[in-house]
Coordinates of N, CA and C in Angstrom, one line a residue:
M149 N 11.0 -3.8 24.2 CA 10.0 -3.2 25.0 C 8.9 -3.0 24.2
A150 N 7.7 -3.1 24.8 CA 6.4 -2.9 24.2 C 5.9 -1.6 24.7
L151 N 5.0 -1.1 23.9 CA 4.2 0.2 24.3 C 3.6 0.0 25.7
R152 N 3.1 -1.3 26.0 CA 2.6 -1.4 27.3 C 3.4 -1.1 28.4
H153 N 4.7 -1.4 28.3 CA 5.6 -1.1 29.4 C 5.9 0.4 29.6
A154 N 5.9 1.0 28.5 CA 6.1 2.6 28.5 C 4.9 3.2 29.2
V155 N 3.7 2.7 28.8 CA 2.5 3.2 29.4 C 2.5 2.9 30.9
L156 N 2.8 1.7 31.3 CA 2.7 1.3 32.8 C 3.7 2.2 33.4
A157 N 4.9 2.4 32.9 CA 5.9 3.2 33.6 C 5.5 4.8 33.8
A158 N 4.8 5.2 32.7 CA 4.2 6.6 32.7 C 3.2 6.7 33.8
L159 N 2.4 5.7 34.0 CA 1.3 5.7 35.0 C 1.8 5.6 36.5
L160 N 3.1 5.3 36.6 CA 3.6 5.1 38.0 C 3.5 6.5 38.8
S161 N 3.4 7.5 38.1 CA 3.3 8.8 38.8 C 1.9 9.1 39.4
G162 N 1.0 8.3 39.0 CA -0.4 8.4 39.7 C -1.4 8.2 38.5
E163 N -2.7 8.6 38.9 CA -3.7 8.4 37.9 C -3.8 9.5 36.9
H164 N -3.9 9.0 35.6 CA -3.9 9.9 34.4 C -5.1 9.5 33.6
S165 N -5.6 10.5 32.9 CA -6.5 10.3 31.7 C -5.7 10.0 30.5
G166 N -6.3 9.6 29.5 CA -5.6 9.3 28.2 C -5.0 10.6 27.6
Y167 N -5.8 11.7 27.9 CA -5.2 13.0 27.3 C -4.0 13.4 28.1
Q168 N -4.1 13.2 29.5 CA -2.8 13.5 30.3 C -1.7 12.6 29.9
L169 N -1.9 11.4 29.6 CA -1.0 10.4 29.2 C -0.4 10.9 28.0
T170 N -1.1 11.5 26.9 CA -0.5 11.9 25.7 C 0.6 13.1 26.0
K171 N 0.2 14.0 27.0 CA 1.1 15.1 27.4 C 2.3 14.5 28.0
I172 N 2.2 13.4 28.9 CA 3.4 12.8 29.5 C 4.2 12.2 28.4
F173 N 3.7 11.6 27.4 CA 4.5 11.0 26.4 C 5.2 12.1 25.5
D174 N 4.5 13.3 25.4 CA 5.2 14.4 24.6 C 6.4 14.8 25.4
V175 N 6.3 14.9 26.6 CA 7.5 15.4 27.5 C 8.3 14.4 28.3
G176 N 7.7 13.7 29.0 CA 8.4 12.7 29.9 C 8.9 11.5 29.4
V177 N 8.3 11.0 28.3 CA 8.7 9.7 27.8 C 9.2 9.9 26.3
A178 N 9.2 11.1 25.8 CA 9.6 11.4 24.4 C 11.0 11.0 24.2
D179 N 11.8 11.1 25.3 CA 13.3 10.8 25.0 C 13.5 9.2 24.8
F180 N 12.6 8.3 25.1 CA 12.8 7.0 24.8 C 11.6 6.2 24.1
W181 N 10.5 6.8 23.9 CA 9.4 6.2 23.2 C 8.4 7.1 22.7
Y182 N 8.1 6.9 21.4 CA 7.0 7.7 20.7 C 5.8 6.9 20.6
A183 N 4.7 7.5 20.8 CA 3.4 6.8 20.6 C 2.3 7.8 20.2
S184 N 1.6 7.6 19.1 CA 0.6 8.6 18.9 C -0.6 8.5 19.9
P185 N -1.4 9.6 20.0 CA -2.6 9.5 20.9 C -3.5 8.3 20.7
Q186 N -3.7 8.0 19.3 CA -4.6 6.8 19.1 C -3.9 5.5 19.6
Q187 N -2.6 5.4 19.5 CA -1.9 4.2 19.9 C -2.1 4.1 21.5
L188 N -1.9 5.3 22.2 CA -2.0 5.3 23.6 C -3.4 4.9 24.1
Y189 N -4.4 5.4 23.5 CA -5.8 5.1 23.9 C -6.1 3.6 23.7
A190 N -5.7 3.0 22.5 CA -5.8 1.6 22.2 C -5.0 0.8 23.2
E191 N -3.8 1.2 23.6 CA -3.0 0.5 24.6 C -3.7 0.5 26.0
L192 N -4.3 1.7 26.3 CA -4.9 1.7 27.7 C -6.1 0.8 27.7
A193 N -6.8 0.6 26.6 CA -7.9 -0.3 26.6 C -7.5 -1.8 26.7
K194 N -6.4 -2.1 26.1 CA -5.8 -3.4 26.2 C -5.2 -3.7 27.7
L195 N -4.6 -2.7 28.2 CA -4.0 -2.9 29.6 C -5.2 -3.0 30.5
E196 N -6.3 -2.3 30.3 CA -7.4 -2.5 31.3 C -8.0 -3.9 31.0
A197 N -8.3 -4.2 29.8 CA -8.8 -5.6 29.6 C -7.8 -6.7 30.2
D198 N -6.6 -6.5 30.2 CA -5.6 -7.6 30.8 C -5.5 -7.4 32.3
G199 N -6.1 -6.4 32.8 CA -6.1 -6.3 34.3 C -4.7 -5.5 34.8
L200 N -4.1 -4.9 33.8 CA -2.8 -4.3 34.3 C -2.9 -2.9 34.7
V201 N -4.1 -2.2 34.3 CA -4.5 -0.9 34.8 C -5.9 -1.0 35.1
A202 N -6.3 -0.1 36.0 CA -7.7 0.0 36.4 C -8.2 1.5 36.0
G203 N -9.3 1.5 35.4 CA -9.8 2.8 35.0 C -11.1 3.1 35.6
R204 N -11.3 4.4 36.0 CA -12.5 4.8 36.7 C -13.0 6.1 36.1
E205 N -14.3 6.4 36.1 CA -14.8 7.6 35.5 C -14.7 8.7 36.5
V206 N -14.4 9.9 36.1 CA -14.4 11.1 36.9 C -15.4 12.0 36.4
V207 N -16.5 12.4 37.2 CA -17.5 13.2 36.8 C -17.0 14.7 36.9
Q208 N -17.1 15.5 35.9 CA -16.6 16.8 35.9 C -17.8 17.8 35.7
Q209 N -17.9 18.9 36.3 CA -18.9 20.0 36.1 C -18.5 20.8 34.9
G210 N -19.5 20.9 34.0 CA -19.3 21.9 32.8 C -18.4 21.2 31.8
R211 N -17.9 20.1 31.9 CA -17.0 19.5 30.9 C -17.5 17.9 30.9
P212 N -17.1 17.3 29.8 CA -17.4 15.9 29.7 C -16.6 15.0 30.8
N213 N -17.3 14.0 31.3 CA -16.6 13.1 32.2 C -15.4 12.5 31.5
K214 N -14.5 12.2 32.4 CA -13.3 11.6 31.8 C -12.9 10.3 32.6
R215 N -12.1 9.4 32.0 CA -11.7 8.2 32.6 C -10.2 8.4 32.9
V216 N -9.8 8.0 34.1 CA -8.5 8.0 34.6 C -8.1 6.6 34.9
F217 N -6.7 6.4 34.7 CA -6.2 5.0 34.8 C -5.0 5.0 35.8
S218 N -4.9 3.9 36.5 CA -3.7 3.6 37.4 C -3.2 2.2 37.3
V219 N -2.1 2.0 37.7 CA -1.4 0.7 37.6 C -1.9 -0.2 38.6
T220 N -2.3 -1.3 38.3 CA -2.7 -2.4 39.3 C -1.5 -3.2 39.9
A221 N -1.7 -4.0 40.8 CA -0.7 -4.9 41.2 C -0.2 -5.7 40.1
A222 N -1.1 -6.2 39.3 CA -0.7 -7.1 38.1 C 0.1 -6.3 37.2
G223 N -0.1 -5.0 37.1 CA 0.6 -4.1 36.2 C 2.0 -3.9 36.8
L224 N 2.1 -3.8 38.1 CA 3.4 -3.7 38.7 C 4.2 -5.0 38.5
D225 N 3.6 -6.2 38.6 CA 4.3 -7.5 38.4 C 4.8 -7.5 37.0
E226 N 4.0 -7.0 36.0 CA 4.3 -6.9 34.5 C 5.6 -6.1 34.4
L227 N 5.6 -4.9 35.1 CA 6.8 -4.0 35.0 C 8.0 -4.7 35.7
A228 N 7.8 -5.4 36.8 CA 9.0 -6.1 37.4 C 9.6 -7.2 36.6
A229 N 8.6 -8.0 35.9 CA 9.2 -9.0 35.0 C 9.9 -8.3 33.8
F230 N 9.4 -7.3 33.4 CA 10.0 -6.5 32.2 C 11.4 -6.0 32.6
A231 N 11.5 -5.3 33.8 CA 12.7 -4.8 34.3 C 13.7 -5.9 34.6
A232 N 13.3 -7.2 34.9 CA 14.3 -8.2 35.2 C 14.8 -8.9 33.9
A233 N 14.1 -8.7 32.8 CA 14.5 -9.3 31.5 C 15.6 -8.6 30.9
P234 N 16.5 -9.3 30.2 CA 17.7 -8.5 29.6 C 17.1 -7.5 28.4
P235 N 17.7 -6.4 28.5 CA 17.3 -5.3 27.5 C 17.7 -5.8 26.1
K236 N 16.8 -5.4 25.1 CA 17.1 -5.5 23.7 C 18.1 -4.5 23.3
P237 N 19.0 -4.8 22.3 CA 19.8 -3.8 21.8 C 19.1 -2.5 21.2
L238 N 19.8 -1.4 21.5 CA 19.2 -0.1 20.9 C 19.2 -0.1 19.4
L239 N 18.1 0.0 18.8 CA 17.9 0.0 17.3 C 17.7 1.5 16.9
L240 N 18.3 1.9 15.9 CA 18.2 3.3 15.3 C 17.9 3.2 13.9
R241 N 16.8 3.8 13.5 CA 16.4 3.9 12.1 C 16.3 5.5 11.8
D242 N 17.1 6.0 11.0 CA 17.0 7.5 10.8 C 17.2 7.8 9.4
D243 N 16.1 8.2 8.7 CA 16.3 8.6 7.3 C 17.3 9.7 7.0
L244 N 17.4 10.7 8.0 CA 18.4 11.7 7.7 C 19.8 11.1 7.7
M245 N 20.1 10.1 8.5 CA 21.4 9.5 8.6 C 21.7 8.9 7.3
V246 N 20.7 8.3 6.6 CA 20.9 7.5 5.3 C 21.2 8.7 4.3
R247 N 20.5 9.8 4.3 CA 20.9 11.0 3.4 C 22.2 11.4 3.6
V248 N 22.7 11.5 4.9 CA 24.0 12.0 5.1 C 25.0 10.9 4.6
H249 N 24.7 9.7 4.8 CA 25.6 8.7 4.3 C 25.8 8.7 2.8
A250 N 24.7 9.0 2.1 CA 24.7 9.1 0.6 C 25.0 10.5 0.0
V251 N 25.3 11.4 0.8 CA 25.5 12.8 0.5 C 26.5 13.1 -0.7
D252 N 27.5 12.2 -0.7 CA 28.5 12.4 -1.7 C 28.0 12.2 -3.1
A253 N 26.8 11.5 -3.3 CA 26.3 11.3 -4.7 C 25.1 12.2 -4.9
L254 N 24.8 13.1 -3.9 CA 23.7 14.0 -4.0 C 23.9 15.4 -4.0
D255 N 22.9 16.2 -4.2 CA 23.0 17.6 -4.0 C 23.0 17.9 -2.4
P256 N 24.0 18.4 -1.9 CA 24.0 18.5 -0.4 C 23.1 19.6 0.1
A257 N 22.6 20.5 -0.6 CA 21.8 21.6 -0.1 C 20.5 21.1 0.7
P258 N 19.8 20.1 0.1 CA 18.6 19.7 0.9 C 19.0 19.0 2.2
V259 N 20.0 18.3 2.2 CA 20.5 17.5 3.4 C 21.0 18.6 4.4
I260 N 21.7 19.6 4.0 CA 22.1 20.6 4.9 C 20.9 21.3 5.6
T261 N 19.9 21.6 4.8 CA 18.7 22.2 5.3 C 18.1 21.3 6.4
Q262 N 18.0 20.1 6.0 CA 17.4 19.1 7.0 C 18.2 18.9 8.3
L263 N 19.6 19.1 8.1 CA 20.4 19.1 9.3 C 20.1 20.2 10.3
H264 N 20.0 21.4 9.6 CA 19.6 22.5 10.4 C 18.3 22.5 11.1
E265 N 17.4 21.8 10.4 CA 16.1 21.7 10.9 C 16.1 20.7 12.1
R266 N 16.9 19.6 11.9 CA 17.0 18.6 13.0 C 17.7 19.2 14.2
A267 N 18.8 20.1 14.0 CA 19.4 20.8 15.1 C 18.4 21.6 15.7
A268 N 17.6 22.4 15.2 CA 16.6 23.2 15.7 C 15.5 22.4 16.6
A269 N 15.1 21.4 16.0 CA 14.1 20.5 16.8 C 14.8 19.9 18.0
A270 N 16.0 19.5 17.9 CA 16.8 19.0 19.0 C 17.0 20.0 20.1
A271 N 17.4 21.2 19.7 CA 17.5 22.3 20.6 C 16.1 22.6 21.4
A272 N 15.0 22.5 20.6 CA 13.7 22.7 21.3 C 13.4 21.6 22.3
K273 N 13.7 20.4 21.9 CA 13.4 19.3 22.8 C 14.4 19.4 24.0
L274 N 15.6 19.8 23.8 CA 16.5 19.9 24.9 C 16.1 21.0 25.9
A275 N 15.6 22.1 25.5 CA 15.1 23.1 26.3 C 13.9 22.7 27.1
L276 N 13.0 21.9 26.4 CA 11.9 21.3 27.2 C 12.3 20.3 28.2
F277 N 13.2 19.5 27.8 CA 13.7 18.5 28.8 C 14.4 19.1 30.0
E278 N 15.2 20.3 29.8 CA 15.9 20.9 30.9 C 14.9 21.6 31.8
R279 N 13.7 22.1 31.3 CA 12.7 22.7 32.1 C 12.1 21.6 32.9
T280 N 11.9 20.5 32.3 CA 11.3 19.4 33.0 C 12.2 18.9 34.2
L281 N 13.5 18.9 34.0 CA 14.5 18.5 35.0 C 14.3 19.5 36.1
L282 N 14.2 20.8 35.8 CA 14.1 21.8 36.8 C 12.8 21.6 37.7
H283 N 11.7 21.3 37.0 CA 10.5 20.9 37.6 C 10.6 19.8 38.5
F284 N 11.2 18.8 38.1 CA 11.4 17.5 38.9 C 12.1 17.9 40.3
R285 N 13.3 18.6 40.1 CA 14.1 18.9 41.2 C 13.5 19.9 42.1
G286 N 12.8 20.9 41.7 CA 12.3 22.0 42.6 C 13.4 22.7 43.0
D287 N 13.5 23.0 44.4 CA 14.6 23.8 44.9 C 15.9 23.0 45.1
L288 N 16.0 21.8 44.8 CA 17.2 21.0 45.1 C 18.1 21.0 44.0
D289 N 19.4 20.9 44.3 CA 20.4 20.9 43.2 C 20.4 19.3 42.8
E290 N 20.9 19.1 41.5 CA 20.9 17.7 41.1 C 21.4 16.6 42.0
E291 N 22.5 16.9 42.6 CA 23.1 15.8 43.5 C 22.2 15.5 44.7
T292 N 21.7 16.5 45.3 CA 20.8 16.4 46.4 C 19.5 15.6 45.9
F293 N 19.0 16.1 44.8 CA 17.7 15.4 44.3 C 17.9 13.9 44.1
L294 N 19.1 13.6 43.4 CA 19.4 12.2 43.1 C 19.6 11.4 44.3
R295 N 20.0 12.0 45.4 CA 20.3 11.2 46.6 C 19.0 11.2 47.4
E296 N 18.2 12.2 47.4 CA 17.0 12.3 48.3 C 15.6 12.4 47.6
G297 N 15.6 12.6 46.4 CA 14.4 12.8 45.7 C 13.4 11.6 45.8
E298 N 12.1 11.9 45.7 CA 11.2 10.7 45.7 C 11.2 9.8 44.6
R299 N 11.1 10.4 43.4 CA 11.1 9.5 42.3 C 12.3 10.0 41.2
V300 N 13.3 9.2 41.2 CA 14.4 9.6 40.4 C 14.4 9.1 39.1
G301 N 13.7 7.9 38.8 CA 13.6 7.3 37.6 C 13.2 8.1 36.4
P302 N 12.2 8.9 36.6 CA 11.7 9.9 35.4 C 12.8 10.8 35.2
Y303 N 13.5 11.4 36.2 CA 14.5 12.4 36.2 C 15.7 11.9 35.4
L304 N 16.1 10.6 35.8 CA 17.2 10.0 35.1 C 16.9 9.7 33.6
S305 N 15.8 9.3 33.3 CA 15.5 9.0 31.8 C 15.3 10.3 31.1
C306 N 14.9 11.4 31.8 CA 14.8 12.7 31.1 C 16.3 13.2 31.0
L307 N 17.2 13.0 31.9 CA 18.5 13.4 31.8 C 19.2 12.7 30.6
A308 N 18.8 11.4 30.3 CA 19.4 10.8 29.2 C 18.9 11.5 28.0
G309 N 17.6 11.8 28.0 CA 17.1 12.6 26.8 C 17.7 13.9 26.5
C310 N 18.1 14.5 27.5 CA 18.9 15.8 27.4 C 20.2 15.6 26.8
R311 N 20.9 14.6 27.2 CA 22.2 14.3 26.6 C 22.1 13.8 25.2
L312 N 21.1 13.0 24.9 CA 20.8 12.6 23.6 C 20.6 13.8 22.6
E313 N 19.6 14.7 23.1 CA 19.1 15.9 22.2 C 20.4 16.7 22.0
R314 N 21.2 17.0 23.1 CA 22.4 17.8 23.0 C 23.4 17.2 21.9
E315 N 23.6 15.9 21.9 CA 24.4 15.3 20.9 C 23.8 15.5 19.5
I316 N 22.6 15.1 19.4 CA 21.9 15.3 18.0 C 22.1 16.7 17.6
R317 N 21.8 17.7 18.4 CA 21.9 19.1 18.0 C 23.4 19.4 17.6
D318 N 24.4 19.0 18.3 CA 25.7 19.3 18.0 C 26.2 18.6 16.8
W319 N 25.9 17.2 16.7 CA 26.2 16.5 15.5 C 25.6 17.1 14.2
S320 N 24.3 17.5 14.3 CA 23.7 18.0 13.2 C 24.4 19.3 12.7
L321 N 24.7 20.3 13.6 CA 25.3 21.4 13.3 C 26.7 21.3 12.7
D322 N 27.4 20.3 13.4 CA 28.8 20.1 13.0 C 28.8 19.4 11.5
T323 N 27.8 18.5 11.3 CA 27.7 17.9 10.0 C 27.3 18.8 8.9
A324 N 26.3 19.7 9.3 CA 25.9 20.7 8.3 C 27.1 21.7 8.0
R325 N 27.9 22.0 8.9 CA 29.0 23.0 8.7 C 30.0 22.3 7.8
A326 N 30.3 21.0 8.1 CA 31.3 20.3 7.2 C 30.8 20.2 5.8
L327 N 29.5 19.9 5.6 CA 29.0 19.9 4.3 C 28.9 21.2 3.5
E328 N 28.7 22.2 4.3 CA 28.6 23.6 3.7 C 30.1 24.0 3.2
E329 N 31.1 23.6 4.1 CA 32.4 24.0 3.7 C 32.9 23.2 2.6
R330 N 32.5 22.0 2.4 CA 32.9 21.1 1.2 C 32.2 21.7 0.0
A331 N 31.0 22.0 0.2 CA 30.2 22.5 -1.1 C 30.8 23.9 -1.5
A332 N 31.3 24.7 -0.6 CA 31.8 26.0 -0.8 C 33.2 25.7 -1.6
R333 N 34.0 24.8 -1.1 CA 35.3 24.5 -1.8 C 35.1 23.9 -3.2
V334 N 34.1 23.1 -3.4 CA 33.8 22.5 -4.7 C 33.3 23.6 -5.6
R335 N 32.6 24.5 -5.1 CA 32.2 25.7 -6.0 C 33.4 26.6 -6.5
K336 N 34.3 26.8 -5.5 CA 35.5 27.6 -5.9 C 36.4 26.8 -6.9
E337 N 36.5 25.5 -6.8 CA 37.3 24.8 -7.7 C 36.7 24.6 -9.1
Q338 N 35.4 24.9 -9.1 CA 34.8 24.6 -10.6 C 35.1 25.8 -11.4
P339 N 35.4 25.5 -12.8 CA 35.8 26.7 -13.6 C 34.6 27.6 -13.9

């Protein structure tokens, strides 16, 4: 997947400015793609040059004018081709996981601290994603929304983000606890 596909998918909800798109990436796309604001603005320029999005200027009173972007027919075709292609395998690169893997040869204290920090960050993201799910559903329960809601794709990807963050939180806390217990036992056994 390229950033262009994530941007096109995010723009399916309507016209957005680059600033609004950064907020969408912070919340709605954060569970499967990260991009800095600079990357998003550069990608919007490329997408517009390629005819995959259309930009227009919006005149604002008392504030600078802004550009908003929407997906074109060519952009929808690009997304359709992307969706039809076989997905690439999930790749994970996590420096904390490397630290945990090597923890037997290290002082576990910094790793334990980092695990607690990771758990707190995952809990915060989980809470944000859960609020986002409630926003998507409105007054509907999940089953009804999934059956009758207008746009279930963003909901389903956010749901995956919830599950992932819950697992990261739980794994981080369990791993920190196991390392803390091992460190306590080692301290007791030392003369």
